[in-house]
PDB file of C-alpha atoms in Angstrom:
ATOM      1  CA  LEU A 147     -38.827  -0.269  10.557  1.00  0.00           C
ATOM      2  CA  VAL A 148     -36.129  -2.501  12.023  1.00  0.00           C
ATOM      3  CA  TYR A 149     -36.078  -1.183  15.594  1.00  0.00           C
ATOM      4  CA  PRO A 150     -39.772  -1.858  16.396  1.00  0.00           C
ATOM      5  CA  VAL A 151     -39.334  -5.469  15.236  1.00  0.00           C
ATOM      6  CA  LEU A 152     -36.209  -5.756  17.385  1.00  0.00           C
ATOM      7  CA  SER A 153     -38.179  -4.359  20.309  1.00  0.00           C
ATOM      8  CA  LEU A 154     -40.843  -7.047  19.883  1.00  0.00           C
ATOM      9  CA  LEU A 155     -38.250  -9.809  19.633  1.00  0.00           C
ATOM     10  CA  THR A 156     -36.620  -8.625  22.874  1.00  0.00           C
ATOM     11  CA  LEU A 157     -39.974  -8.238  24.696  1.00  0.00           C
ATOM     12  CA  GLY A 158     -39.572  -4.467  24.820  1.00  0.00           C
ATOM     13  CA  LEU A 159     -35.989  -4.366  26.085  1.00  0.00           C
ATOM     14  CA  ALA A 160     -34.838  -2.757  22.835  1.00  0.00           C
ATOM     15  CA  GLN A 161     -37.611  -0.142  22.912  1.00  0.00           C
ATOM     16  CA  PRO A 162     -35.239   2.583  24.215  1.00  0.00           C
ATOM     17  CA  LEU A 163     -32.973   1.940  21.203  1.00  0.00           C
ATOM     18  CA  ALA A 164     -35.951   2.429  18.884  1.00  0.00           C
ATOM     19  CA  ALA A 165     -37.119   5.563  20.717  1.00  0.00           C
ATOM     20  CA  ARG A 166     -33.666   7.137  20.634  1.00  0.00           C
ATOM     21  CA  ALA A 167     -33.123   6.327  16.948  1.00  0.00           C
ATOM     22  CA  LEU A 168     -36.492   7.792  15.972  1.00  0.00           C
ATOM     23  CA  ARG A 169     -36.013  11.013  17.968  1.00  0.00           C
ATOM     24  CA  ARG A 170     -32.499  11.446  16.634  1.00  0.00           C
ATOM     25  CA  HIS A 171     -33.888  11.018  13.126  1.00  0.00           C
ATOM     26  CA  TYR A 172     -36.458  13.750  13.829  1.00  0.00           C
ATOM     27  CA  ALA A 173     -33.848  16.146  15.148  1.00  0.00           C
ATOM     28  CA  GLU A 174     -31.209  15.633  12.482  1.00  0.00           C
ATOM     29  CA  ASN A 175     -33.631  16.007   9.584  1.00  0.00           C
ATOM     30  CA  HIS A 176     -35.094  19.386  10.480  1.00  0.00           C
ATOM     31  CA  SER A 177     -33.685  22.859  10.124  1.00  0.00           C
ATOM     32  CA  PHE A 178     -34.646  26.477  10.633  1.00  0.00           C
ATOM     33  CA  GLY A 179     -33.435  28.444   7.633  1.00  0.00           C
ATOM     34  CA  GLY A 180     -29.785  27.470   7.253  1.00  0.00           C
ATOM     35  CA  ALA A 181     -29.404  26.289  10.867  1.00  0.00           C
ATOM     36  CA  ASP A 182     -29.685  22.564  11.548  1.00  0.00           C
ATOM     37  CA  PHE A 183     -31.171  20.928  14.615  1.00  0.00           C
ATOM     38  CA  SER A 184     -29.282  18.264  16.546  1.00  0.00           C
ATOM     39  CA  ALA A 185     -29.799  16.211  19.698  1.00  0.00           C
ATOM     40  CA  ASP A 186     -27.166  14.387  21.752  1.00  0.00           C
ATOM     41  CA  LEU A 187     -29.360  11.626  23.155  1.00  0.00           C
ATOM     42  CA  GLY A 188     -27.898   9.298  25.771  1.00  0.00           C
ATOM     43  CA  LEU A 189     -29.300   5.777  25.918  1.00  0.00           C
ATOM     44  CA  GLY A 190     -29.435   5.672  29.722  1.00  0.00           C
ATOM     45  CA  ALA A 191     -32.163   8.318  29.895  1.00  0.00           C
ATOM     46  CA  PHE A 192     -34.381   6.255  27.600  1.00  0.00           C
ATOM     47  CA  TYR A 193     -33.954   3.119  29.717  1.00  0.00           C
ATOM     48  CA  LEU A 194     -34.790   5.135  32.830  1.00  0.00           C
ATOM     49  CA  ALA A 195     -37.935   6.337  31.047  1.00  0.00           C
ATOM     50  CA  LEU A 196     -38.803   2.707  30.274  1.00  0.00           C
ATOM     51  CA  ILE A 197     -38.446   1.773  33.958  1.00  0.00           C
ATOM     52  CA  LYS A 198     -40.686   4.678  34.973  1.00  0.00           C
ATOM     53  CA  ALA A 199     -43.229   3.625  32.343  1.00  0.00           C
ATOM     54  CA  ALA A 200     -43.162   0.036  33.619  1.00  0.00           C
ATOM     55  CA  ILE A 201     -43.912   1.264  37.160  1.00  0.00           C
ATOM     56  CA  PHE A 202     -46.686   3.494  35.854  1.00  0.00           C
ATOM     57  CA  GLY A 203     -48.084   0.565  33.855  1.00  0.00           C
ATOM     58  CA  ALA A 204     -48.092  -1.719  36.884  1.00  0.00           C
ATOM     59  CA  LEU A 205     -49.869   0.856  39.034  1.00  0.00           C
ATOM     60  CA  SER A 206     -52.427   1.827  36.399  1.00  0.00           C
ATOM     61  CA  SER A 207     -53.138  -1.849  35.652  1.00  0.00           C
ATOM     62  CA  ALA A 208     -53.690  -2.534  39.338  1.00  0.00           C
ATOM     63  CA  LEU A 209     -56.027   0.447  39.674  1.00  0.00           C
ATOM     64  CA  LEU A 210     -58.048  -0.409  36.574  1.00  0.00           C
ATOM     65  CA  VAL A 211     -57.950  -4.204  36.372  1.00  0.00           C
ATOM     66  CA  ALA A 212     -58.408  -5.126  40.042  1.00  0.00           C
ATOM     67  CA  PRO A 213     -61.846  -3.464  40.495  1.00  0.00           C
ATOM     68  CA  THR A 214     -63.219  -4.775  37.204  1.00  0.00           C
ATOM     69  CA  ALA A 215     -61.870  -8.263  37.870  1.00  0.00           C
ATOM     70  CA  GLY A 216     -63.411  -8.204  41.338  1.00  0.00           C
ATOM     71  CA  LEU A 217     -66.754  -7.104  39.925  1.00  0.00           C
ATOM     72  CA  ALA A 218     -66.678  -9.801  37.252  1.00  0.00           C
ATOM     73  CA  TYR A 219     -65.726 -12.479  39.780  1.00  0.00           C
ATOM     74  CA  ALA A 220     -68.415 -11.479  42.250  1.00  0.00           C
ATOM     75  CA  SER A 221     -71.084 -11.533  39.543  1.00  0.00           C
ATOM     76  CA  LEU A 222     -70.026 -14.592  37.537  1.00  0.00           C
ATOM     77  CA  ALA A 223     -68.389 -16.887  40.086  1.00  0.00           C
ATOM     78  CA  PRO A 224     -71.644 -18.796  40.728  1.00  0.00           C
ATOM     79  CA  VAL A 225     -72.092 -19.295  36.977  1.00  0.00           C
ATOM     80  CA  PHE A 226     -68.649 -20.859  36.553  1.00  0.00           C
ATOM     81  CA  GLU A 227     -68.809 -22.953  39.718  1.00  0.00           C
ATOM     82  CA  GLY A 228     -67.706 -26.501  38.982  1.00  0.00           C
ATOM     83  CA  VAL A 229     -66.152 -25.580  35.621  1.00  0.00           C
ATOM     84  CA  THR A 230     -62.586 -26.934  35.494  1.00  0.00           C
ATOM     85  CA  THR A 231     -61.433 -27.192  31.863  1.00  0.00           C
ATOM     86  CA  SER A 232     -60.911 -24.564  29.191  1.00  0.00           C
ATOM     87  CA  ASP A 233     -63.334 -26.370  26.881  1.00  0.00           C
ATOM     88  CA  GLU A 234     -66.057 -26.057  29.501  1.00  0.00           C
ATOM     89  CA  VAL A 235     -65.257 -22.348  29.929  1.00  0.00           C
ATOM     90  CA  PHE A 236     -65.597 -21.652  26.195  1.00  0.00           C
ATOM     91  CA  LEU A 237     -68.791 -23.690  26.028  1.00  0.00           C
ATOM     92  CA  LEU A 238     -70.317 -21.884  28.992  1.00  0.00           C
ATOM     93  CA  PHE A 239     -69.247 -18.509  27.580  1.00  0.00           C
ATOM     94  CA  SER A 240     -71.385 -19.080  24.495  1.00  0.00           C
ATOM     95  CA  PHE A 241     -74.458 -19.465  26.749  1.00  0.00           C
ATOM     96  CA  LEU A 242     -73.872 -16.262  28.695  1.00  0.00           C
ATOM     97  CA  SER A 243     -76.045 -13.240  28.090  1.00  0.00           C
ATOM     98  CA  THR A 244     -74.592 -10.167  26.362  1.00  0.00           C
ATOM     99  CA  ASP A 245     -74.381  -8.301  29.681  1.00  0.00           C
ATOM    100  CA  GLN A 246     -72.517 -11.200  31.276  1.00  0.00           C
ATOM    101  CA  GLN A 247     -70.112 -11.428  28.345  1.00  0.00           C
ATOM    102  CA  ILE A 248     -69.362  -7.706  28.595  1.00  0.00           C
ATOM    103  CA  LEU A 249     -68.823  -8.055  32.342  1.00  0.00           C
ATOM    104  CA  LEU A 250     -66.412 -10.928  31.764  1.00  0.00           C
ATOM    105  CA  ALA A 251     -64.491  -8.893  29.163  1.00  0.00           C
ATOM    106  CA  LEU A 252     -64.166  -5.793  31.369  1.00  0.00           C
ATOM    107  CA  PRO A 253     -60.866  -6.805  33.054  1.00  0.00           C
ATOM    108  CA  PHE A 254     -59.258  -7.424  29.663  1.00  0.00           C
ATOM    109  CA  ILE A 255     -60.555  -4.098  28.326  1.00  0.00           C
ATOM    110  CA  ALA A 256     -59.204  -2.386  31.443  1.00  0.00           C
ATOM    111  CA  LEU A 257     -55.794  -4.009  30.920  1.00  0.00           C
ATOM    112  CA  ILE A 258     -55.645  -2.866  27.283  1.00  0.00           C
ATOM    113  CA  PHE A 259     -56.589   0.662  28.339  1.00  0.00           C
ATOM    114  CA  ALA A 260     -53.926   0.665  31.070  1.00  0.00           C
ATOM    115  CA  LEU A 261     -51.321  -0.386  28.506  1.00  0.00           C
ATOM    116  CA  TYR A 262     -52.538   2.376  26.174  1.00  0.00           C
ATOM    117  CA  LEU A 263     -52.108   5.000  28.897  1.00  0.00           C
ATOM    118  CA  THR A 264     -48.680   3.564  29.685  1.00  0.00           C
ATOM    119  CA  GLY A 265     -47.676   4.028  26.061  1.00  0.00           C
ATOM    120  CA  LYS A 266     -48.758   7.678  26.211  1.00  0.00           C
ATOM    121  CA  PHE A 267     -46.860   8.119  29.477  1.00  0.00           C
ATOM    122  CA  TYR A 268     -43.699   6.736  27.867  1.00  0.00           C
ATOM    123  CA  PHE A 269     -44.193   8.949  24.808  1.00  0.00           C
ATOM    124  CA  ALA A 270     -44.278  12.030  27.053  1.00  0.00           C
ATOM    125  CA  LEU A 271     -41.074  10.999  28.842  1.00  0.00           C
ATOM    126  CA  VAL A 272     -39.276  10.374  25.544  1.00  0.00           C
ATOM    127  CA  ARG A 273     -40.431  13.694  24.122  1.00  0.00           C
ATOM    128  CA  HIS A 274     -39.242  15.408  27.306  1.00  0.00           C
ATOM    129  CA  ILE A 275     -35.777  13.869  26.885  1.00  0.00           C
ATOM    130  CA  MET A 276     -35.500  14.895  23.230  1.00  0.00           C
ATOM    131  CA  ILE A 277     -36.618  18.511  23.746  1.00  0.00           C
ATOM    132  CA  ASN A 278     -34.163  19.016  26.616  1.00  0.00           C
ATOM    133  CA  GLN A 279     -31.294  17.787  24.430  1.00  0.00           C
ATOM    134  CA  LEU A 280     -32.417  19.608  21.289  1.00  0.00           C
ATOM    135  CA  ARG A 281     -30.009  22.207  19.919  1.00  0.00           C
ATOM    136  CA  LEU A 282     -30.231  24.625  17.017  1.00  0.00           C
ATOM    137  CA  ALA A 283     -26.974  25.577  15.326  1.00  0.00           C
ATOM    138  CA  GLY A 284     -26.031  28.999  16.628  1.00  0.00           C
ATOM    139  CA  GLY A 285     -26.404  28.198  20.325  1.00  0.00           C
ATOM    140  CA  ILE A 286     -30.179  28.079  20.789  1.00  0.00           C
ATOM    141  CA  ARG A 287     -31.428  25.536  23.308  1.00  0.00           C
ATOM    142  CA  PHE A 288     -34.831  24.277  24.384  1.00  0.00           C
ATOM    143  CA  GLN A 289     -36.388  23.156  27.641  1.00  0.00           C
ATOM    144  CA  SER A 290     -39.311  20.801  28.209  1.00  0.00           C
ATOM    145  CA  LYS A 291     -41.671  20.879  31.169  1.00  0.00           C
ATOM    146  CA  LEU A 292     -43.719  17.956  29.919  1.00  0.00           C
ATOM    147  CA  SER A 293     -45.013  15.561  32.595  1.00  0.00           C
ATOM    148  CA  GLY A 294     -45.776  11.975  31.689  1.00  0.00           C
ATOM    149  CA  PHE A 295     -48.445  11.729  34.387  1.00  0.00           C
ATOM    150  CA  LYS A 296     -50.183  14.988  33.392  1.00  0.00           C
ATOM    151  CA  TYR A 297     -50.021  14.023  29.718  1.00  0.00           C
ATOM    152  CA  ALA A 298     -51.705  10.704  30.520  1.00  0.00           C
ATOM    153  CA  LEU A 299     -54.414  12.644  32.385  1.00  0.00           C
ATOM    154  CA  VAL A 300     -54.925  14.864  29.327  1.00  0.00           C
ATOM    155  CA  ILE A 301     -55.334  11.766  27.148  1.00  0.00           C
ATOM    156  CA  LEU A 302     -57.726  10.192  29.668  1.00  0.00           C
ATOM    157  CA  SER A 303     -59.842  13.323  30.089  1.00  0.00           C
ATOM    158  CA  ASN A 304     -59.985  13.854  26.320  1.00  0.00           C
ATOM    159  CA  LEU A 305     -61.268  10.319  25.900  1.00  0.00           C
ATOM    160  CA  MET A 306     -63.950  10.846  28.539  1.00  0.00           C
ATOM    161  CA  ILE A 307     -65.002  14.140  26.901  1.00  0.00           C
ATOM    162  CA  ASN A 308     -65.329  12.440  23.513  1.00  0.00           C
ATOM    163  CA  ILE A 309     -67.381   9.612  25.004  1.00  0.00           C
ATOM    164  CA  MET A 310     -69.746  11.986  26.806  1.00  0.00           C
ATOM    165  CA  THR A 311     -70.243  14.114  23.674  1.00  0.00           C
ATOM    166  CA  LEU A 312     -70.468  11.125  21.306  1.00  0.00           C
ATOM    167  CA  GLY A 313     -67.379  12.340  19.454  1.00  0.00           C
ATOM    168  CA  LEU A 314     -68.674  15.840  18.706  1.00  0.00           C
ATOM    169  CA  SER A 315     -65.891  17.408  20.782  1.00  0.00           C
ATOM    170  CA  TYR A 316     -63.116  15.587  18.902  1.00  0.00           C
ATOM    171  CA  PRO A 317     -61.721  18.794  17.280  1.00  0.00           C
ATOM    172  CA  PHE A 318     -61.662  20.464  20.715  1.00  0.00           C
ATOM    173  CA  THR A 319     -59.751  17.565  22.281  1.00  0.00           C
ATOM    174  CA  ILE A 320     -57.218  17.508  19.421  1.00  0.00           C
ATOM    175  CA  VAL A 321     -56.492  21.212  19.944  1.00  0.00           C
ATOM    176  CA  ARG A 322     -56.337  20.682  23.705  1.00  0.00           C
ATOM    177  CA  HIS A 323     -53.888  17.826  23.214  1.00  0.00           C
ATOM    178  CA  TYR A 324     -51.435  19.719  21.017  1.00  0.00           C
ATOM    179  CA  ARG A 325     -51.801  22.912  23.033  1.00  0.00           C
ATOM    180  CA  TYR A 326     -50.554  21.037  26.105  1.00  0.00           C
ATOM    181  CA  LEU A 327     -47.549  19.686  24.191  1.00  0.00           C
ATOM    182  CA  VAL A 328     -46.616  23.097  22.773  1.00  0.00           C
ATOM    183  CA  GLN A 329     -47.094  25.048  25.996  1.00  0.00           C
ATOM    184  CA  LYS A 330     -44.589  22.809  27.784  1.00  0.00           C
ATOM    185  CA  ILE A 331     -41.704  23.812  25.487  1.00  0.00           C
ATOM    186  CA  GLU A 332     -39.543  26.843  26.215  1.00  0.00           C
ATOM    187  CA  ILE A 333     -36.781  28.354  24.091  1.00  0.00           C
ATOM    188  CA  ARG A 334     -33.441  29.410  25.541  1.00  0.00           C
ATOM    189  CA  PRO A 335     -32.480  32.236  23.149  1.00  0.00           C
ATOM    190  CA  ILE A 336     -29.036  33.631  22.442  1.00  0.00           C
ATOM    191  CA  ARG A 337     -28.090  37.272  23.046  1.00  0.00           C
ATOM    192  CA  ASN A 338     -28.377  38.326  19.396  1.00  0.00           C
ATOM    193  CA  MET A 339     -31.647  36.534  18.765  1.00  0.00           C
ATOM    194  CA  ALA A 340     -32.995  39.138  16.346  1.00  0.00           C
ATOM    195  CA  GLY A 341     -29.878  38.897  14.183  1.00  0.00           C
ATOM    196  CA  PHE A 342     -30.064  35.095  14.183  1.00  0.00           C
ATOM    197  CA  VAL A 343     -33.705  35.100  13.075  1.00  0.00           C
ATOM    198  CA  ASP A 344     -32.979  37.652  10.340  1.00  0.00           C
ATOM    199  CA  ALA A 345     -30.078  35.562   9.023  1.00  0.00           C
ATOM    200  CA  GLN A 346     -32.134  32.367   8.934  1.00  0.00           C
ATOM    201  CA  THR A 347     -35.071  34.135   7.349  1.00  0.00           C
ATOM    202  CA  ARG A 348     -32.826  35.280   4.503  1.00  0.00           C
ATOM    203  CA  ALA A 349     -31.325  31.794   4.239  1.00  0.00           C
ATOM    204  CA  GLY A 350     -34.493  29.755   4.147  1.00  0.00           C
ATOM    205  CA  PHE A 351     -37.702  31.760   4.256  1.00  0.00           C
ATOM    206  CA  SER A 352     -37.261  34.668   1.840  1.00  0.00           C
ATOM    207  CA  VAL A 353     -40.641  34.044   0.204  1.00  0.00           C
ATOM    208  CA  PHE A 354     -42.359  33.990   3.592  1.00  0.00           C
ATOM    209  CA  GLU A 355     -40.606  37.233   4.548  1.00  0.00           C
ATOM    210  CA  GLU A 356     -41.962  38.969   1.449  1.00  0.00           C
ATOM    211  CA  VAL A 357     -45.474  37.668   2.107  1.00  0.00           C
ATOM    212  CA  SER A 358     -45.335  38.883   5.709  1.00  0.00           C
ATOM    213  CA  ASP A 359     -44.279  42.344   4.505  1.00  0.00           C
ATOM    214  CA  ILE A 360     -47.155  42.467   2.037  1.00  0.00           C
ATOM    215  CA  GLU A 361     -49.682  41.440   4.668  1.00  0.00           C
ATOM    216  CA  GLY A 362     -48.257  43.881   7.222  1.00  0.00           C
ATOM    217  CA  LEU A 363     -47.520  41.118   9.706  1.00  0.00           C
ATOM    218  CA  SER A 364     -44.941  41.301  12.470  1.00  0.00           C
ATOM    219  CA  ILE A 365     -42.971  38.061  12.770  1.00  0.00           C
ATOM    220  CA  ASP A 366     -41.493  37.802  16.268  1.00  0.00           C
ATOM    221  CA  ILE A 367     -40.066  34.919  18.295  1.00  0.00           C
TER     222      ILE A 367
END
């Protein structure tokens, strides 16, 4: 709760501190059987991710805001000709038609959407950092192949699919979203992986092991 407030007070400069603290909390409070997870997260990687996200945000804002602002200016410039004060702008805005009001709001909507995509881009970079530094006691490591740009495209395409189907495809896009996240994680197993899994099953999942035997399931990793 404290770190997000600190991030706001520092205009986002403390965001890497918040991201690292949250991911470290995730890692250190999960376990597999009797084996604990851990993550040695360096702060520099999170600041580098923030710089990359800032560049992505600037580019996406330019691509989305510039065309909509140009369209709004070309359509509404004659209407606002001669208007010089903010009071006159607000007064004239109240006399605009609904279509004109929407057109005037488009650049601001585009900016908000660009910032939203930037947040998703940064999330992907942070997740990538955490997975690559994630360790499971016993020597097991993980590797992430998550791309911030591709993840942003998944979010964007999911949004377009939901709009075109009036929300009926929402379950499909949720599955598509999490499938992408999961498929970009690889495990780096140890030599005696079967023995490790057996030991952790006995330590933490004995009930599940009995259920799997009853159902005739084969639990592999």
